[in-house]
Coordinates of C-alpha atoms in Angstrom, one line a residue:
Chain D
M1 CA 27.5 126.0 138.4
S2 CA 30.8 124.8 137.0
R3 CA 31.3 122.5 134.0
R4 CA 33.1 119.3 134.7
R5 CA 36.4 119.2 132.9
G6 CA 37.3 116.5 130.5
V7 CA 34.3 114.4 130.9
D8 CA 32.0 116.0 128.4
S9 CA 30.2 113.5 126.2
V10 CA 30.7 113.8 122.4
P11 CA 27.1 114.7 121.7
D12 CA 27.3 117.4 124.3
L13 CA 30.5 118.8 122.9
V14 CA 29.2 118.8 119.4
S15 CA 26.0 120.5 120.2
R16 CA 27.8 123.2 122.3
A17 CA 30.3 123.7 119.4
R18 CA 27.4 124.1 117.0
E19 CA 26.1 126.9 119.3
G20 CA 29.5 128.6 118.9
D21 CA 30.9 127.7 122.3
A22 CA 34.6 128.4 121.9
R23 CA 35.6 126.0 124.7
A24 CA 33.8 123.1 123.0
V25 CA 35.4 123.9 119.7
A26 CA 38.8 124.0 121.4
R27 CA 38.2 120.7 123.1
L28 CA 37.1 119.1 119.8
I29 CA 40.2 120.3 118.0
S30 CA 42.3 119.0 120.8
L31 CA 40.8 115.6 120.3
V32 CA 41.8 115.9 116.6
E33 CA 45.4 116.9 117.6
D34 CA 45.6 114.1 120.1
E35 CA 44.2 111.6 117.6
S36 CA 41.7 110.6 120.2
P37 CA 39.7 107.3 119.8
L38 CA 36.6 109.5 120.2
L39 CA 37.3 111.1 116.8
R40 CA 35.3 108.5 115.0
E41 CA 32.2 109.5 117.0
V42 CA 33.0 113.2 116.7
M43 CA 33.3 113.1 112.9
A44 CA 30.1 111.1 112.5
A45 CA 28.3 113.6 114.6
L46 CA 29.7 116.6 112.7
A47 CA 29.3 115.1 109.1
P48 CA 25.8 116.4 108.5
H49 CA 26.6 119.9 109.6
A50 CA 29.8 120.5 107.6
G51 CA 30.4 121.7 104.1
Q52 CA 29.1 125.3 104.6
A53 CA 32.4 127.1 105.2
Q54 CA 34.5 128.7 102.5
I55 CA 38.1 127.6 103.1
I56 CA 41.0 129.9 102.2
G57 CA 44.6 128.8 102.3
I58 CA 47.3 131.3 102.9
T59 CA 50.8 130.4 102.1
G60 CA 54.2 132.0 101.3
S61 CA 57.8 132.2 102.4
P62 CA 58.7 133.2 106.0
G63 CA 58.8 137.0 106.2
V64 CA 56.2 137.9 103.6
G65 CA 53.7 138.9 106.2
K66 CA 51.4 135.9 106.4
S67 CA 50.2 136.5 110.0
T68 CA 49.8 140.2 109.5
S69 CA 47.8 139.5 106.3
T70 CA 45.7 136.9 108.0
N71 CA 45.0 139.3 110.8
A72 CA 44.0 142.1 108.4
L73 CA 41.9 139.7 106.3
V74 CA 40.0 138.6 109.4
G75 CA 39.2 142.3 110.1
E76 CA 37.9 142.7 106.5
L77 CA 35.7 139.6 106.8
R78 CA 34.4 140.6 110.2
A79 CA 33.4 144.0 108.8
A80 CA 31.3 142.1 106.3
G81 CA 29.6 140.2 109.1
K82 CA 31.3 136.9 108.5
R83 CA 32.1 134.4 111.3
V84 CA 35.7 133.5 110.9
G85 CA 37.9 130.6 111.9
V86 CA 41.7 130.7 111.7
L87 CA 43.8 127.6 111.7
A88 CA 47.6 128.2 111.8
V89 CA 49.4 125.0 110.9
D90 CA 53.1 124.3 111.6
P91 CA 54.1 121.3 109.6
S92 CA 57.8 121.5 110.6
S93 CA 57.0 120.6 114.2
P94 CA 56.4 116.9 114.6
F95 CA 56.8 117.0 118.4
S96 CA 55.4 120.0 120.1
G97 CA 51.6 120.0 120.0
G98 CA 50.0 123.3 120.6
A99 CA 50.4 126.9 119.9
L100 CA 52.9 128.7 117.6
L101 CA 55.1 131.1 119.5
G102 CA 53.8 134.6 119.1
D103 CA 50.9 133.7 116.9
R104 CA 48.2 134.5 119.3
V105 CA 49.9 137.7 120.1
R106 CA 50.0 138.9 116.5
M107 CA 46.3 138.0 116.2
Q108 CA 45.3 139.9 119.3
D109 CA 43.2 142.4 117.4
H110 CA 40.5 139.7 117.3
A111 CA 41.3 137.9 120.5
T112 CA 38.1 139.1 122.3
D113 CA 35.8 138.8 119.3
R114 CA 33.3 136.0 119.9
D115 CA 32.9 135.5 116.1
V116 CA 36.5 134.8 115.5
Y117 CA 38.0 131.5 116.4
I118 CA 41.8 131.3 116.3
R119 CA 43.8 128.1 116.7
S120 CA 47.4 127.0 116.1
M121 CA 48.1 123.3 115.4
A122 CA 51.2 121.3 115.0
S123 CA 50.9 118.6 112.4
R124 CA 52.4 115.4 113.7
G125 CA 55.2 113.4 112.3
H126 CA 53.2 110.3 111.2
L127 CA 52.5 109.3 107.7
G128 CA 49.9 111.6 106.3
G129 CA 50.9 114.8 108.1
L130 CA 48.6 117.6 107.2
A131 CA 46.4 115.2 105.3
W132 CA 45.2 113.7 108.5
T133 CA 44.6 116.4 111.1
T134 CA 43.8 119.5 109.1
P135 CA 40.7 118.4 107.4
Q136 CA 39.3 117.2 110.7
A137 CA 40.0 120.5 112.4
L138 CA 38.4 122.3 109.4
R139 CA 35.3 120.1 109.8
V140 CA 35.1 121.1 113.5
L141 CA 35.3 124.8 112.6
D142 CA 32.9 124.4 109.7
A143 CA 30.2 122.6 111.7
A144 CA 30.7 125.2 114.4
G145 CA 29.3 127.8 112.0
C146 CA 32.3 129.5 110.6
D147 CA 31.4 131.2 107.3
V148 CA 35.1 131.5 106.3
I149 CA 38.1 129.5 107.5
L150 CA 41.6 130.7 106.9
I151 CA 44.4 128.1 107.0
E152 CA 47.8 129.6 107.4
T153 CA 50.9 127.5 107.1
V154 CA 54.3 128.6 108.4
G155 CA 55.9 125.9 106.4
V156 CA 57.7 126.0 103.1
G157 CA 57.9 123.7 100.1
Q158 CA 55.8 120.6 100.3
S159 CA 53.4 121.9 103.0
E160 CA 52.4 124.8 100.7
V161 CA 51.4 122.3 98.1
E162 CA 49.4 120.3 100.8
I163 CA 47.6 123.5 102.0
A164 CA 46.6 124.2 98.4
G165 CA 45.1 120.7 98.3
L166 CA 43.0 121.5 101.4
A167 CA 41.6 125.0 100.5
D168 CA 38.9 126.1 98.2
T169 CA 41.0 129.1 97.3
T170 CA 44.7 129.4 97.9
L171 CA 46.4 132.8 98.4
V172 CA 50.1 132.9 97.7
L173 CA 51.8 135.8 99.4
M174 CA 55.0 137.4 98.2
A175 CA 56.9 140.5 99.2
P176 CA 59.8 142.5 97.8
G177 CA 63.3 141.5 98.8
M178 CA 62.6 137.9 99.5
G179 CA 64.1 136.3 96.4
D180 CA 60.6 134.9 95.8
G181 CA 61.3 134.3 92.1
I182 CA 63.6 131.4 92.7
Q183 CA 61.5 130.3 95.7
A184 CA 58.4 130.3 93.6
A185 CA 59.9 128.2 90.9
K186 CA 61.4 125.8 93.4
A187 CA 58.3 125.1 95.5
G188 CA 56.1 125.0 92.5
I189 CA 53.8 127.7 94.0
L190 CA 53.1 129.1 90.5
E191 CA 51.0 126.0 90.1
I192 CA 49.0 126.3 93.3
G193 CA 47.9 129.9 93.7
D194 CA 44.3 131.0 92.9
L195 CA 45.3 134.5 93.9
Y196 CA 48.7 136.1 94.3
V197 CA 49.2 138.8 96.8
V198 CA 52.2 141.1 96.7
N199 CA 52.4 142.4 100.2
K200 CA 54.5 145.3 101.5
A201 CA 53.6 147.0 98.2
D202 CA 54.8 150.3 99.5
R203 CA 58.4 149.1 99.6
D204 CA 61.0 149.3 96.9
G205 CA 60.9 146.4 94.5
A206 CA 57.2 145.7 94.8
S207 CA 56.4 146.6 91.2
Q208 CA 59.3 144.4 90.1
V209 CA 57.9 141.4 92.1
R210 CA 54.6 142.1 90.4
R211 CA 56.1 142.2 86.9
D212 CA 58.2 139.0 87.5
L213 CA 55.1 137.3 88.8
R214 CA 53.0 138.4 85.9
S215 CA 55.5 137.1 83.4
M216 CA 56.0 133.8 85.2
L217 CA 52.3 133.3 85.4
A218 CA 51.9 134.2 81.7
L219 CA 54.3 131.3 80.9
A220 CA 52.0 128.8 82.5
D221 CA 49.9 127.0 80.0
R222 CA 46.3 127.5 81.0
P223 CA 43.5 126.3 78.7
A224 CA 40.6 128.5 77.9
G225 CA 37.9 128.4 80.6
T226 CA 40.3 127.8 83.4
W227 CA 40.9 130.3 86.2
R228 CA 43.5 133.0 85.6
P229 CA 45.0 133.9 89.0
P230 CA 44.9 137.7 89.6
I231 CA 47.6 139.6 91.3
V232 CA 46.7 142.0 94.1
E233 CA 48.9 144.4 96.0
T234 CA 48.5 145.0 99.7
V235 CA 50.1 146.7 102.7
A236 CA 48.7 144.4 105.3
S237 CA 50.3 146.3 108.2
K238 CA 48.2 149.3 107.2
G239 CA 45.2 147.3 106.2
Q240 CA 45.6 148.4 102.6
G241 CA 44.3 146.3 99.7
L242 CA 42.5 143.7 101.7
D243 CA 39.1 144.7 100.4
Q244 CA 40.5 143.9 96.9
V245 CA 41.7 140.5 98.2
V246 CA 38.2 139.7 99.6
L247 CA 36.7 140.8 96.3
E248 CA 39.0 138.5 94.3
V249 CA 38.5 135.6 96.7
D250 CA 34.7 135.9 96.3
R251 CA 35.1 136.1 92.6
H252 CA 37.1 132.9 92.6
F253 CA 34.6 131.2 94.9
A254 CA 31.8 132.1 92.5
W255 CA 33.8 130.7 89.7
L256 CA 34.4 127.5 91.7
M257 CA 30.6 127.1 92.1
E258 CA 29.7 127.9 88.6
T259 CA 32.1 125.4 87.1
G260 CA 31.6 122.6 89.5
E261 CA 35.3 122.9 90.5
L262 CA 34.3 123.4 94.1
T263 CA 32.8 119.9 94.3
T264 CA 35.8 118.5 92.4
R265 CA 38.2 120.1 94.9
R266 CA 36.3 119.1 98.0
T267 CA 35.9 115.5 96.7
R268 CA 39.6 115.3 96.1
R269 CA 40.2 116.6 99.7
A270 CA 37.8 114.0 101.1
R271 CA 39.7 111.3 99.1
V272 CA 43.0 112.2 100.7
E273 CA 41.4 112.2 104.1
I274 CA 39.7 108.9 103.7
E275 CA 42.9 107.4 102.4
A276 CA 44.9 108.8 105.3
I277 CA 42.5 107.2 107.8
A278 CA 42.4 103.9 106.0
V279 CA 46.2 103.8 105.8
S280 CA 46.6 104.6 109.4
A281 CA 44.2 101.8 110.3
L282 CA 46.2 99.4 108.2
R283 CA 49.5 100.6 109.8
S284 CA 48.2 100.0 113.3
Q285 CA 47.1 96.5 112.2
W286 CA 50.5 95.8 110.7
G287 CA 52.3 97.1 113.7
D288 CA 50.2 95.1 116.1
V289 CA 52.2 94.8 119.3
S290 CA 50.9 91.5 120.5
G291 CA 54.0 89.4 119.8
R292 CA 56.1 89.6 116.7
S293 CA 53.9 90.9 113.9
E294 CA 54.2 89.6 110.3
L295 CA 55.7 92.9 109.3
D296 CA 58.6 92.5 111.8
G297 CA 59.4 89.1 110.3
L298 CA 59.3 90.5 106.8
A299 CA 61.5 93.4 107.8
A300 CA 64.0 91.0 109.4
A301 CA 64.1 89.1 106.1
V302 CA 64.8 92.2 104.1
V303 CA 67.6 93.2 106.5
A304 CA 69.1 89.7 106.1
G305 CA 68.9 90.0 102.3
T306 CA 66.7 86.9 101.9
T307 CA 63.8 88.9 100.5
D308 CA 63.4 92.3 98.9
P309 CA 61.0 95.0 100.1
Y310 CA 58.6 94.6 97.1
A311 CA 58.2 90.9 97.7
A312 CA 57.7 91.7 101.4
A313 CA 55.1 94.3 100.6
D314 CA 53.3 91.7 98.5
S315 CA 53.2 89.3 101.4
L316 CA 51.9 91.9 103.7
L317 CA 49.1 92.8 101.3
A318 CA 48.3 89.1 100.7
S319 CA 47.9 88.7 104.5
L320 CA 45.1 91.3 104.4
V321 CA 42.8 89.1 102.3
D322 CA 43.5 85.9 104.2
Chain Q
M1 CA 81.8 100.2 70.6
S2 CA 79.2 102.5 72.2
R3 CA 76.7 101.4 74.8
R4 CA 73.1 101.7 73.8
R5 CA 71.4 104.4 76.0
G6 CA 68.4 103.6 78.1
V7 CA 68.0 100.0 77.0
D8 CA 70.2 98.3 79.5
S9 CA 68.7 95.3 81.1
V10 CA 68.3 95.2 84.8
P11 CA 70.7 92.3 85.4
D12 CA 73.3 94.1 83.2
L13 CA 72.9 97.4 85.2
V14 CA 73.1 95.6 88.5
S15 CA 76.2 93.7 87.6
R16 CA 77.9 96.8 86.3
A17 CA 76.9 98.8 89.4
R18 CA 78.4 96.0 91.6
E19 CA 81.6 96.4 89.7
G20 CA 81.5 100.1 90.7
D21 CA 80.4 101.5 87.3
A22 CA 79.3 105.1 88.2
R23 CA 77.0 105.3 85.2
A24 CA 75.2 102.2 86.1
V25 CA 74.8 103.4 89.7
A26 CA 73.4 106.7 88.4
R27 CA 71.0 104.9 86.1
L28 CA 69.7 102.7 89.0
I29 CA 69.2 105.7 91.3
S30 CA 67.3 107.5 88.4
L31 CA 65.0 104.5 88.3
V32 CA 64.4 105.0 92.0
E33 CA 63.7 108.7 91.6
D34 CA 61.4 108.1 88.7
E35 CA 59.6 105.3 90.6
S36 CA 60.2 103.0 87.6
P37 CA 58.2 99.8 87.3
L38 CA 61.6 98.1 86.9
L39 CA 62.4 98.8 90.5
R40 CA 60.8 95.6 91.7
E41 CA 63.2 93.7 89.6
V42 CA 66.1 95.9 90.6
M43 CA 65.5 95.6 94.3
A44 CA 65.1 91.8 94.0
A45 CA 68.5 91.7 92.2
L46 CA 70.2 93.9 94.8
A47 CA 68.8 92.3 97.9
P48 CA 71.4 89.7 98.5
H49 CA 74.2 92.2 98.0
A50 CA 73.1 94.9 100.4
G51 CA 73.5 95.4 104.1
Q52 CA 77.3 95.9 104.1
A53 CA 77.4 99.7 104.2
Q54 CA 77.6 101.9 107.3
I55 CA 74.9 104.6 106.9
I56 CA 75.5 108.0 108.4
G57 CA 72.9 110.7 108.5
I58 CA 73.9 114.4 108.6
T59 CA 71.4 116.9 109.5
G60 CA 71.2 120.4 111.0
S61 CA 69.7 123.9 110.3
P62 CA 70.6 125.7 107.0
G63 CA 73.9 127.5 107.4
V64 CA 75.6 125.2 109.9
G65 CA 77.9 123.9 107.3
K66 CA 76.4 120.6 106.3
S67 CA 77.8 120.4 102.8
T68 CA 81.3 121.6 103.9
S69 CA 81.2 119.0 106.7
T70 CA 80.1 116.3 104.4
N71 CA 82.8 117.2 102.0
A72 CA 85.5 117.2 104.7
L73 CA 84.1 113.9 106.1
V74 CA 84.4 112.3 102.7
G75 CA 88.1 113.4 102.7
E76 CA 88.7 111.8 106.0
L77 CA 87.0 108.6 105.0
R78 CA 88.9 108.4 101.8
A79 CA 92.1 108.8 103.6
A80 CA 91.1 105.7 105.6
G81 CA 90.7 103.9 102.3
K82 CA 86.9 103.7 102.4
R83 CA 84.6 103.8 99.3
V84 CA 82.1 106.5 100.0
G85 CA 78.6 107.3 98.7
V86 CA 76.9 110.6 99.3
L87 CA 73.2 111.1 99.0
A88 CA 71.9 114.7 99.4
V89 CA 68.2 114.7 99.8
D90 CA 66.0 117.8 99.4
P91 CA 62.6 117.0 101.0
S92 CA 61.3 120.5 100.4
S93 CA 61.2 120.1 96.7
P94 CA 58.3 118.0 95.6
F95 CA 58.5 119.0 91.9
S96 CA 62.1 119.4 90.7
G97 CA 63.7 116.0 90.4
G98 CA 67.5 116.1 90.2
A99 CA 70.4 118.0 91.6
L100 CA 70.5 120.6 94.3
L101 CA 71.7 123.9 93.2
G102 CA 75.4 124.3 94.0
D103 CA 75.7 121.0 95.7
R104 CA 77.9 119.3 93.2
V105 CA 80.0 122.5 93.2
R106 CA 80.7 122.4 96.9
M107 CA 81.5 118.7 96.6
Q108 CA 84.0 119.2 93.8
D109 CA 87.0 118.1 95.9
H110 CA 85.9 114.6 95.2
A111 CA 84.3 114.9 91.8
T112 CA 87.0 113.0 90.0
D113 CA 87.5 110.4 92.7
R114 CA 86.3 107.0 91.4
D115 CA 85.7 105.8 94.9
V116 CA 83.3 108.6 95.8
Y117 CA 79.8 108.5 94.4
I118 CA 77.8 111.8 94.9
R119 CA 74.2 112.1 94.2
S120 CA 71.5 114.7 94.9
M121 CA 67.9 113.6 95.0
A122 CA 64.6 115.4 95.4
S123 CA 62.1 113.5 97.5
R124 CA 58.7 113.6 95.8
G125 CA 55.5 115.0 97.1
H126 CA 53.6 111.7 97.5
L127 CA 52.7 109.9 100.7
G128 CA 55.8 108.4 102.1
G129 CA 58.3 111.0 101.0
L130 CA 61.8 110.1 102.2
A131 CA 60.5 106.7 103.4
W132 CA 60.1 105.6 99.9
T133 CA 63.0 106.7 97.7
T134 CA 65.8 107.1 100.1
P135 CA 66.1 103.5 101.3
Q136 CA 66.1 102.3 97.8
A137 CA 68.8 104.7 96.7
L138 CA 70.8 103.6 99.8
R139 CA 70.4 100.0 98.7
V140 CA 71.8 100.8 95.3
L141 CA 74.9 102.5 96.8
D142 CA 75.2 99.7 99.3
A143 CA 75.1 96.9 96.8
A144 CA 77.5 99.0 94.6
G145 CA 80.2 98.4 97.2
C146 CA 80.2 101.7 99.2
D147 CA 81.7 101.1 102.7
V148 CA 80.1 104.2 104.1
I149 CA 77.1 106.2 102.8
L150 CA 76.5 109.7 104.0
I151 CA 72.9 111.0 103.7
E152 CA 72.7 114.7 104.0
T153 CA 69.3 116.5 104.2
V154 CA 68.9 120.2 103.4
G155 CA 65.5 120.1 105.1
V156 CA 64.4 121.1 108.6
G157 CA 62.0 119.7 111.1
Q158 CA 60.3 116.6 110.1
S159 CA 62.8 115.5 107.5
E160 CA 65.6 115.6 110.1
V161 CA 63.6 113.1 112.1
E162 CA 63.1 110.9 109.0
I163 CA 66.8 111.0 108.2
A164 CA 67.5 109.8 111.7
G165 CA 65.2 106.9 111.0
L166 CA 67.2 105.9 108.0
A167 CA 70.7 106.1 109.3
D168 CA 72.7 103.8 111.5
T169 CA 74.4 106.9 113.0
T170 CA 72.9 110.4 113.0
L171 CA 75.2 113.4 113.2
V172 CA 73.4 116.6 114.2
L173 CA 75.4 119.7 113.2
M174 CA 75.1 123.0 115.0
A175 CA 77.0 126.3 114.8
P176 CA 77.3 129.5 116.8
G177 CA 74.9 132.3 115.9
M178 CA 72.2 130.1 114.5
G179 CA 69.7 130.3 117.4
D180 CA 70.1 126.5 117.5
G181 CA 68.9 126.2 121.1
I182 CA 65.3 127.0 120.3
Q183 CA 65.6 125.2 116.9
A184 CA 66.9 122.1 118.7
A185 CA 64.0 122.0 121.2
K186 CA 61.5 122.7 118.4
A187 CA 62.5 120.1 115.9
G188 CA 63.2 117.5 118.6
I189 CA 66.8 117.0 117.4
L190 CA 67.9 116.4 120.9
E191 CA 66.2 113.1 120.6
I192 CA 67.7 112.0 117.3
G193 CA 71.4 112.7 117.4
D194 CA 73.9 109.9 118.1
L195 CA 76.7 112.5 117.8
Y196 CA 76.5 116.3 118.0
V197 CA 79.0 118.4 116.0
V198 CA 79.6 122.0 116.9
N199 CA 80.9 123.3 113.6
K200 CA 82.6 126.7 113.1
A201 CA 84.2 126.1 116.5
D202 CA 86.7 128.9 115.9
R203 CA 84.0 131.5 116.0
D204 CA 82.6 133.4 118.9
G205 CA 79.9 131.7 120.8
A206 CA 81.0 128.1 119.9
S207 CA 81.8 127.2 123.5
Q208 CA 78.4 128.6 124.5
V209 CA 76.7 126.4 122.0
R210 CA 78.6 123.5 123.4
R211 CA 77.6 124.3 127.0
D212 CA 74.0 124.8 126.1
L213 CA 74.0 121.5 124.2
R214 CA 75.6 119.7 127.0
S215 CA 73.1 120.9 129.6
M216 CA 70.1 120.2 127.2
L217 CA 71.5 116.7 126.6
A218 CA 72.0 116.1 130.3
L219 CA 68.3 116.8 130.9
A220 CA 67.4 113.9 128.6
D221 CA 66.4 110.9 130.6
R222 CA 68.7 108.1 129.3
P223 CA 68.6 104.7 131.1
A224 CA 71.9 103.0 131.9
G225 CA 73.4 101.1 129.0
T226 CA 72.0 103.4 126.4
W227 CA 74.3 105.5 124.2
R228 CA 75.3 108.9 125.5
P229 CA 75.8 111.2 122.5
P230 CA 79.2 112.8 122.5
I231 CA 79.8 116.4 121.4
V232 CA 82.7 117.1 118.9
E233 CA 83.9 120.5 117.8
T234 CA 85.0 121.0 114.2
V235 CA 86.0 123.7 111.7
A236 CA 85.0 121.8 108.6
S237 CA 86.2 124.6 106.2
K238 CA 89.7 123.9 107.5
G239 CA 89.3 120.2 107.9
Q240 CA 89.7 120.4 111.7
G241 CA 88.1 117.9 114.0
L242 CA 86.9 115.5 111.4
D243 CA 89.2 112.8 112.6
Q244 CA 87.5 113.0 115.9
V245 CA 84.1 112.8 114.2
V246 CA 85.1 109.6 112.4
L247 CA 86.5 108.1 115.6
E248 CA 83.2 108.8 117.4
V249 CA 81.1 107.5 114.5
D250 CA 83.1 104.2 114.6
R251 CA 82.8 104.0 118.4
H252 CA 79.0 104.4 117.9
F253 CA 78.9 101.8 115.2
A254 CA 80.8 99.3 117.4
W255 CA 78.2 100.0 120.2
L256 CA 75.4 99.4 117.7
M257 CA 76.8 96.0 116.8
E258 CA 77.6 94.9 120.4
T259 CA 74.1 95.7 121.6
G260 CA 72.2 94.4 118.7
E261 CA 70.8 97.9 118.2
L262 CA 72.1 97.9 114.6
T263 CA 69.8 95.1 113.6
T264 CA 66.9 96.8 115.5
R265 CA 67.4 100.0 113.6
R266 CA 67.8 98.3 110.3
T267 CA 64.7 96.2 110.8
R268 CA 62.7 99.3 111.8
R269 CA 64.0 101.0 108.6
A270 CA 62.9 98.0 106.5
R271 CA 59.5 98.0 108.2
V272 CA 58.9 101.6 107.1
E273 CA 60.1 100.8 103.6
I274 CA 57.9 97.8 103.2
E275 CA 54.9 99.7 104.6
A276 CA 55.5 102.6 102.2
I277 CA 55.5 100.2 99.2
A278 CA 52.4 98.4 100.4
V279 CA 50.5 101.6 101.0
S280 CA 51.5 102.9 97.6
A281 CA 50.2 99.8 96.0
L282 CA 46.9 100.2 97.8
R283 CA 46.7 103.8 96.9
S284 CA 47.1 103.0 93.2
Q285 CA 44.5 100.3 93.6
W286 CA 42.0 102.7 95.3
G287 CA 42.7 105.5 92.8
D288 CA 42.2 103.2 89.9
V289 CA 41.5 105.4 86.9
S290 CA 39.2 103.0 85.0
G291 CA 35.9 104.7 85.6
R292 CA 34.7 106.0 89.0
S293 CA 36.5 104.2 91.7
E294 CA 35.0 103.3 95.0
L295 CA 37.0 105.9 96.7
D296 CA 35.5 108.6 94.5
G297 CA 32.1 107.6 95.5
L298 CA 33.0 107.5 99.2
A299 CA 34.6 110.9 98.9
A300 CA 31.5 112.4 97.2
A301 CA 29.4 111.0 100.1
V302 CA 31.7 112.7 102.6
V303 CA 31.4 116.0 100.8
A304 CA 27.6 115.6 100.7
G305 CA 27.6 114.9 104.5
T306 CA 25.9 111.6 104.1
T307 CA 28.8 109.7 105.6
D308 CA 31.9 110.6 107.6
P309 CA 35.5 109.9 106.7
Y310 CA 35.9 107.1 109.3
A311 CA 32.9 105.2 108.0
A312 CA 34.2 105.8 104.5
A313 CA 37.6 104.4 105.4
D314 CA 35.9 101.3 106.9
S315 CA 34.1 100.7 103.6
L316 CA 37.3 101.2 101.6
L317 CA 39.2 98.6 103.8
A318 CA 36.2 96.2 103.7
S319 CA 36.5 96.3 99.9
L320 CA 40.0 94.9 100.1
V321 CA 38.9 91.7 101.5
D322 CA 35.9 91.2 99.2

């Protein structure tokens, strides 16, 4: 009659998630967030079923309308019959696991749609950050049968670049009146966008943003045969222009497949994930709590000035092969 | 007559830096920023001379007056005859190495003071971030004879926590009208401050910030014998209250030394630094560009779904001990 809570076996959770059971998906993503020891078994079970979803990153400065755009984009994708996953990542929050304030509220258009799965995640403060948890959460949603997964980050700067590393297609959102020009140059987002969206296109200054963006993109040195990021205008709050966004996203995806770039990007993503796991394993080995670890002794020697950090790192690495 | 540019030997640079030659210090920090292969030699040469400086982290949301406070604090420390280093770190900028816009301008009170060394650094986008470059830059300033080094971060969230990990004493700045309450809870800065500074204390709402802060800090569960962070009010733009800040910083430093916590913190810092160097060495080994590396093959298998990232990480680590 009632399901037991918290005692589900991994195979049970995985098979329920693959049938689209939202609770099982939620539970698996919580395991990812909590860095559960069960993850190893979960990921092994999911591996054969992943790789089907199209992954779209959505980034931009605070205030450009990321949540509204994501919401509108979900509507557009649902109209096309796609199952959609949404992952909202907050890289600025190393402590609070769980939901972003207000995020679910803004997404409530789709809260009761069984074919939309919405989840907020905090990325933790450990080495690796996004590199660690996000690909695993993506794999859960992917194996659960999402056709498209949107990753939205509320962060700025480095997290934008990391999101771009995770997505098949990265949308960079801009809006009039945000000083996005300087922002763009600073965060290097001119290098990461596959598609630029000028949102709030009905406001003063939108055409200026578009012109500035076009000239900045024109300055980028792109060899023949590479992708030239288009610029699309939207008014996400009114649902305007999103059809064009979906069209350009699909055109980009087709280009990724034709050129083999899709496999290149996904392989790069897997590299980062494998490395993050390997490094984490090493760190827990080095930080072994049973008595004074070798690393503690080396660190004390660095503080005392009797060795330097490079020589200490050499010793640490040498101890791996003993 | 003229010094050759860019061809200085490491021993020459180090001995000039130890004599307080600002150009040599600048050159050494540039080597850190550029992740020069010479760093190994530099750090070995600096190791015996470091560990003397008192390191103070300064953090807080944008707009609370970090640069103004840093500037005023430098004045206060100079009045006490201290040699001062200032390191302004911008963790949101993975691309642009070099100076923060306007930072040097705001610091110009001390631009011509030979006993103040001011430097802006971008932390790069690689794994490790602050963990890697900042301790090395601190070691340069330390060995160059700075009595006190101020690290200021313009970042929010995770970078604040990282700064706290690097400093002996962490100042958290707040100001009225910044919505700092929510901010504080979110970024976990109630856990990282050794001293809380309510800046702009002449403005409306300052006493409210102080009250809120006091009650939030009172909720924190601190065992007997641990440090209870004091709250100081300042008007940095008028130089008010900075004497009190210096007093409390010194009281905290005395507590650190009495309790042995100074060594604990510095050892923890050295651990993180050693790990970051070791991990970076492993990553360059894994990412070896000569032909297809093992990691590439593993990543391709993950993409194909024939293995999972944990099993791939196991293989990668196993290859270390072959």
